[in-house]
Short mmCIF file of C-alpha atoms in Angstrom, two decimals:
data_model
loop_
_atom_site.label_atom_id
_atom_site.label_comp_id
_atom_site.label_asym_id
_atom_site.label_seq_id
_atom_site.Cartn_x
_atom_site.Cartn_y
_atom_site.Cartn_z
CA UNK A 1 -32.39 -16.27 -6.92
CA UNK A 2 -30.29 -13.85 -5.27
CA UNK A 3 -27.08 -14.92 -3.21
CA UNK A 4 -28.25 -12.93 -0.07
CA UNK A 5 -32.20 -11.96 0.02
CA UNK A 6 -33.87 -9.68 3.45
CA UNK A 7 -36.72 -7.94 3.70
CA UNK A 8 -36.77 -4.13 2.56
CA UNK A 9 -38.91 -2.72 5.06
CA UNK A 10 -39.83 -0.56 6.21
CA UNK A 11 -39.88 -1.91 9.36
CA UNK A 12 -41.41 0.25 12.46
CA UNK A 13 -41.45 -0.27 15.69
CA UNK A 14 -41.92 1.48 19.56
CA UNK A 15 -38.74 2.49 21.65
CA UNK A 16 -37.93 -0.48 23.85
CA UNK A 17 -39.53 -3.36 21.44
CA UNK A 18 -37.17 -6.24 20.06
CA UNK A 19 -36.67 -6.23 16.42
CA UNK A 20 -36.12 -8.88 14.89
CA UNK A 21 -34.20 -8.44 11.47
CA UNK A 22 -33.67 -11.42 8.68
CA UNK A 23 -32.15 -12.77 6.10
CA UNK A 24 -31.77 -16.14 3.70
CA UNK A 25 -29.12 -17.27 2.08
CA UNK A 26 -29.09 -19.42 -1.46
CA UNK A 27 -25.14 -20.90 -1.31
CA UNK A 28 -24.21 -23.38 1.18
CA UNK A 29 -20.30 -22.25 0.75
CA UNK A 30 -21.22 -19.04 2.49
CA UNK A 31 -18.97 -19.11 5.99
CA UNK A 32 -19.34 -15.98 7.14
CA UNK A 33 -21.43 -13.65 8.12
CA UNK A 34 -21.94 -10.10 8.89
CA UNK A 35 -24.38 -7.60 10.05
CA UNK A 36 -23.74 -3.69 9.31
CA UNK A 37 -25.79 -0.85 9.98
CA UNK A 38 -25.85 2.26 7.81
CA UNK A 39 -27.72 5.51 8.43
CA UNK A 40 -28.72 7.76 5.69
CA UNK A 41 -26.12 9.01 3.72
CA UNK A 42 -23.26 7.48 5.92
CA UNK A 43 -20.94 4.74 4.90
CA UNK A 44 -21.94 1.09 6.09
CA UNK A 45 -20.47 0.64 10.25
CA UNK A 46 -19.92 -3.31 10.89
CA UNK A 47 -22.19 -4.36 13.77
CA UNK A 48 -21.50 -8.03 14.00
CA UNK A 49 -20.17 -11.24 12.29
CA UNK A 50 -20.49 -14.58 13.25
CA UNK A 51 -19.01 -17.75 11.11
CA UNK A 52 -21.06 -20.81 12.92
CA UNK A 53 -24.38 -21.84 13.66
CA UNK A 54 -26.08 -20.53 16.95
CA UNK A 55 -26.00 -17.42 19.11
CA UNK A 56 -23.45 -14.39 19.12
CA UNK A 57 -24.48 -11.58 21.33
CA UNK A 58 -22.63 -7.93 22.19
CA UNK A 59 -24.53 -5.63 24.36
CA UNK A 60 -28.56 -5.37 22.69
CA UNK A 61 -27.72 -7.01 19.46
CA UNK A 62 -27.65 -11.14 19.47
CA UNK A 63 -26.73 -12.50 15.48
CA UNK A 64 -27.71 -15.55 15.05
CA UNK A 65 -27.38 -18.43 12.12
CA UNK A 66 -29.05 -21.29 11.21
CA UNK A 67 -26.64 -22.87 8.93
CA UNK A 68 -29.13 -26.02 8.15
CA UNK A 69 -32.19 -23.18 6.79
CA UNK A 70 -29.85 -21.19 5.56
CA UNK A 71 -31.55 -18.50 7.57
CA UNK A 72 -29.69 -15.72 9.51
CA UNK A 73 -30.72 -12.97 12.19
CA UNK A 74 -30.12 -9.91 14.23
CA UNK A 75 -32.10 -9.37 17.33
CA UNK A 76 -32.23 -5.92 19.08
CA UNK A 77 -33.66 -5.42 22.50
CA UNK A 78 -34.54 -2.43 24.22
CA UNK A 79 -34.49 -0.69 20.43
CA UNK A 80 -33.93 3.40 20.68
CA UNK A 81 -34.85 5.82 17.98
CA UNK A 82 -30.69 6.20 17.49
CA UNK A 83 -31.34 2.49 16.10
CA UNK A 84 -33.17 3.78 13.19
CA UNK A 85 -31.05 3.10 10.23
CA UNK A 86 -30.85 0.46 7.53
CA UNK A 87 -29.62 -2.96 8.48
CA UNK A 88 -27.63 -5.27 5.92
CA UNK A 89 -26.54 -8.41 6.27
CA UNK A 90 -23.65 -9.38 4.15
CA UNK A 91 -21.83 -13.02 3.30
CA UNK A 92 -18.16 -13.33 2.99
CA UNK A 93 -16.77 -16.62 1.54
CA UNK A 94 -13.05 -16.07 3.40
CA UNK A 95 -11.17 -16.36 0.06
CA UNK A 96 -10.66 -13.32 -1.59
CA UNK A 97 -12.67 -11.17 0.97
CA UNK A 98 -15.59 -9.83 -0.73
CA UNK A 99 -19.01 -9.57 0.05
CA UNK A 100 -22.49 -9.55 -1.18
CA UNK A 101 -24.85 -7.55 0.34
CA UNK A 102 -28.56 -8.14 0.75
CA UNK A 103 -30.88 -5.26 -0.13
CA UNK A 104 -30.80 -3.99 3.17
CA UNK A 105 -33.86 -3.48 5.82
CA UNK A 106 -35.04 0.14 6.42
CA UNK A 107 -35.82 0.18 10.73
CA UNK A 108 -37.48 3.20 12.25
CA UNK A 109 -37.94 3.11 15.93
CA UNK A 110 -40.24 5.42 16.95
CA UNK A 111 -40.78 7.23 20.38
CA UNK B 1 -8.28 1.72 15.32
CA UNK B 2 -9.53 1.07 11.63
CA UNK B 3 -10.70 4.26 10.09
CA UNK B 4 -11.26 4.91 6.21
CA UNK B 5 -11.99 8.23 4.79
CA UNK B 6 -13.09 9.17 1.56
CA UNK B 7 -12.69 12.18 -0.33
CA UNK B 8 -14.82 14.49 -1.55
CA UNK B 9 -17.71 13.44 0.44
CA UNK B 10 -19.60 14.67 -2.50
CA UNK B 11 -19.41 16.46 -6.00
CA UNK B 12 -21.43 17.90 -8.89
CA UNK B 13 -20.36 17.78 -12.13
CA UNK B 14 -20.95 18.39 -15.56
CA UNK B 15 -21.42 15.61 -18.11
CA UNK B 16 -18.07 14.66 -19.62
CA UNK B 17 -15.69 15.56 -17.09
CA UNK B 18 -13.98 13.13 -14.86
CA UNK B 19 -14.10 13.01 -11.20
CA UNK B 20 -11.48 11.39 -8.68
CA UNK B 21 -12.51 10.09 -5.47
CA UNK B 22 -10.06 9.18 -2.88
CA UNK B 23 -10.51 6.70 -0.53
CA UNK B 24 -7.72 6.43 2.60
CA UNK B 25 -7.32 4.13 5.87
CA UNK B 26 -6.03 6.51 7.90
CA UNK B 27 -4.81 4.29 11.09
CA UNK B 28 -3.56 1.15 9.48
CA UNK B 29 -1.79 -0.29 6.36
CA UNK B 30 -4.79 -1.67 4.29
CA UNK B 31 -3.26 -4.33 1.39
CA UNK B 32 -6.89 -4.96 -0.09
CA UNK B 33 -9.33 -1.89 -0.61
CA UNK B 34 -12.91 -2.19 -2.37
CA UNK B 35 -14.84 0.49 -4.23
CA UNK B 36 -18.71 -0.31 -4.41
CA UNK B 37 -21.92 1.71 -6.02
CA UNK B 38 -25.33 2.17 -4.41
CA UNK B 39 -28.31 3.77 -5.77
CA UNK B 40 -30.92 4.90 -3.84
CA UNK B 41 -32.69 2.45 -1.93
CA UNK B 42 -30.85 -0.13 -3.14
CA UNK B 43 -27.76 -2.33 -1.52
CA UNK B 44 -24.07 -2.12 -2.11
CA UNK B 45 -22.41 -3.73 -5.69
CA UNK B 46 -19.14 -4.27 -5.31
CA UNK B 47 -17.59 -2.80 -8.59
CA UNK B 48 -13.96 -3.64 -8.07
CA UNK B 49 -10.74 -4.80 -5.85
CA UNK B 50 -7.99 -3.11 -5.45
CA UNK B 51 -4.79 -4.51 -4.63
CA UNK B 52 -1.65 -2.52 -3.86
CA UNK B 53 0.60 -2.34 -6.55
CA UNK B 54 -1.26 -4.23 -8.66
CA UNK B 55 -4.06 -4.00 -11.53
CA UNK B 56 -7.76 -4.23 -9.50
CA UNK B 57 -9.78 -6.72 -10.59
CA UNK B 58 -13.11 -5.85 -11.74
CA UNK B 59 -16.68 -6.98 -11.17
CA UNK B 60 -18.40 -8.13 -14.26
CA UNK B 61 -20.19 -5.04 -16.14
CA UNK B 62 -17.82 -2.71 -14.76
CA UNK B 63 -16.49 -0.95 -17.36
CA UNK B 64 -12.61 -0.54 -16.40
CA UNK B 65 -12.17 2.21 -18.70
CA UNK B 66 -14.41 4.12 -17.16
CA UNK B 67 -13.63 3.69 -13.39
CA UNK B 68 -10.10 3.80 -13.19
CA UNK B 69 -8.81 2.54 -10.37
CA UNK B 70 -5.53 3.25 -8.39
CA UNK B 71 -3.96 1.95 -5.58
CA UNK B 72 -0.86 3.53 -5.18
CA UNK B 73 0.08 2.92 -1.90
CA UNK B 74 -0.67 0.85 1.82
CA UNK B 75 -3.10 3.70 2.62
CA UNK B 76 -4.86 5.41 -0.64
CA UNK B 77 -7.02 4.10 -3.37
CA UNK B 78 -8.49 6.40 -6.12
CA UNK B 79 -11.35 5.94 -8.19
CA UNK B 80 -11.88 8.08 -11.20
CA UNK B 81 -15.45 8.04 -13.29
CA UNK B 82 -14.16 9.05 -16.54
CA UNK B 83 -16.68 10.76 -18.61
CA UNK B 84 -19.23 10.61 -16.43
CA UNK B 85 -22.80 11.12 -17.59
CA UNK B 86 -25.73 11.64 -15.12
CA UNK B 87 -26.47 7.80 -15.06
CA UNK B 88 -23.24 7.64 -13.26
CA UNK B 89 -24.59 9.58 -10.41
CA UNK B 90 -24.72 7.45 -7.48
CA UNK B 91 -23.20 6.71 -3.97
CA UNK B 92 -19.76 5.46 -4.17
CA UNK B 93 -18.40 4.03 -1.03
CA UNK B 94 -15.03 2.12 -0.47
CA UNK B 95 -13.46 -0.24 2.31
CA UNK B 96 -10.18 -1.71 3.18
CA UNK B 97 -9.41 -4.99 4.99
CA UNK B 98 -6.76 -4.52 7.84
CA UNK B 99 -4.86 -7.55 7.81
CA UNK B 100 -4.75 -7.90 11.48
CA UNK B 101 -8.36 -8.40 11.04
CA UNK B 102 -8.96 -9.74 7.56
CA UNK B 103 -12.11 -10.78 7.98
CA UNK B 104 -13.71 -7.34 8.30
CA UNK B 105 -14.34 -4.86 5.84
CA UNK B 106 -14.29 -1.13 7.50
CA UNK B 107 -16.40 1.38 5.20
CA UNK B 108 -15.58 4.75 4.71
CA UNK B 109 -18.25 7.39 4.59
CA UNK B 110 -19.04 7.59 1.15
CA UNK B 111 -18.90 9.95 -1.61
CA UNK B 112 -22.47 11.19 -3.27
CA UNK B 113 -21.64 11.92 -7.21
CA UNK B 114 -23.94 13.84 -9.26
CA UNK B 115 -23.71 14.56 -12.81
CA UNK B 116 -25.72 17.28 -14.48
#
């Protein structure tokens, strides 16, 4: 089982719909974690991170965690066609600093 | 500000040459830097850390030999594919940690390799 599994996509959607975006994790250890978009050919940009259960929300994008599923999430409302990219969600253990990507979800938002 | 930039953005080469890549933050002192690999489609492996002044520490079935890895100084990390063969060609993409915000990992844009 992988450390960090989402959903390849692609995922398309209208302008203006809410996309919901997912992930799972497999190690209980796992403290924080961290949403990054990356467009094609473009180094990853870090959208979010969030280290506890619940809600985190900065202007259309809310991450949220469910520590006790192991489950995490990125909402965006009001989605534009800039959105399209490719989401990843990422774990960081705080020791040591590195990170373990999932596969990464492919979003096109389409006029 | 925490901006990384990497250097070339991208190269083609012939099989059996080497090719450095440089990787730099350019607005802050960055103590930990990170070189990863990602192949179409697919998601970022982390192939090594780099520490300043120190050896980097490398993921397992990274060959060190063949991605030598520098980090010189505060602000510049090098990776060089020695040998490279057109199995190496792939998107490399490094990050550095500022540690006023160690937490967060701040990409730089990526370099696309090719080997012919």
């Amino acid at each position: 089982q992988k450390e960090v599994e989402q959903d390849p996509g692609p995922l398309s959607v209208p302008e203006g719909a809410i996309v919901s975006l997912n992930c799972t994790y497999s190690n209980s250890a796992f403290q924080y974690f961290m949403w990054y978009r990356q467009y094609s050919r473009k180094g990853p940009e870090l959208l979010m991170y969030t280290y506890s259960s619940g809600n985190k929300e900065d202007g259309r994008f809310t991450a949220q965690v469910d520590k006790s599923s192991k489950y995490i999430s990125l909402f965006i409302r009001d989605s534009q066609p800039s959105d399209s990219a490719t989401y990843l969600c990422a774990r960081h253990t705080g020791g040591g600093n590195k990170l373990t990507f999932g596969t990464g979800t492919q979003l096109k938002v389409e006029l | 500000g925490a901006v990384v930039s990497q250097h070339p953005s991208w190269v083609i080469c012939k099989s059996g040459t080497s090719v450095k890549i440089e990787c730099r933050s350019l607005d802050f002192q960055a103590t930990t830097m990170f070189w990863y690999r990602q192949f179409p489609k697919q998601s970022l492996m982390l192939m090594a850390t780099s520490n300043e002044g120190s050896k980097a520490t490398y993921e397992q079935g990274v060959e060190k030999d063949k991605f030598l890895i520098n980090h010189a100084s505060l602000t510049l990390s090098t990776l060089t594919v020695t040998s490279a063969h057109p199995e190496d060609s792939s998107f490399y993409i490094c990050s550095a940690t500022n540690p006023r915000r160690v937490n967060e990992q701040f990409f730089g844009p990526g370099t696309r390799l090719t080997v012919l």
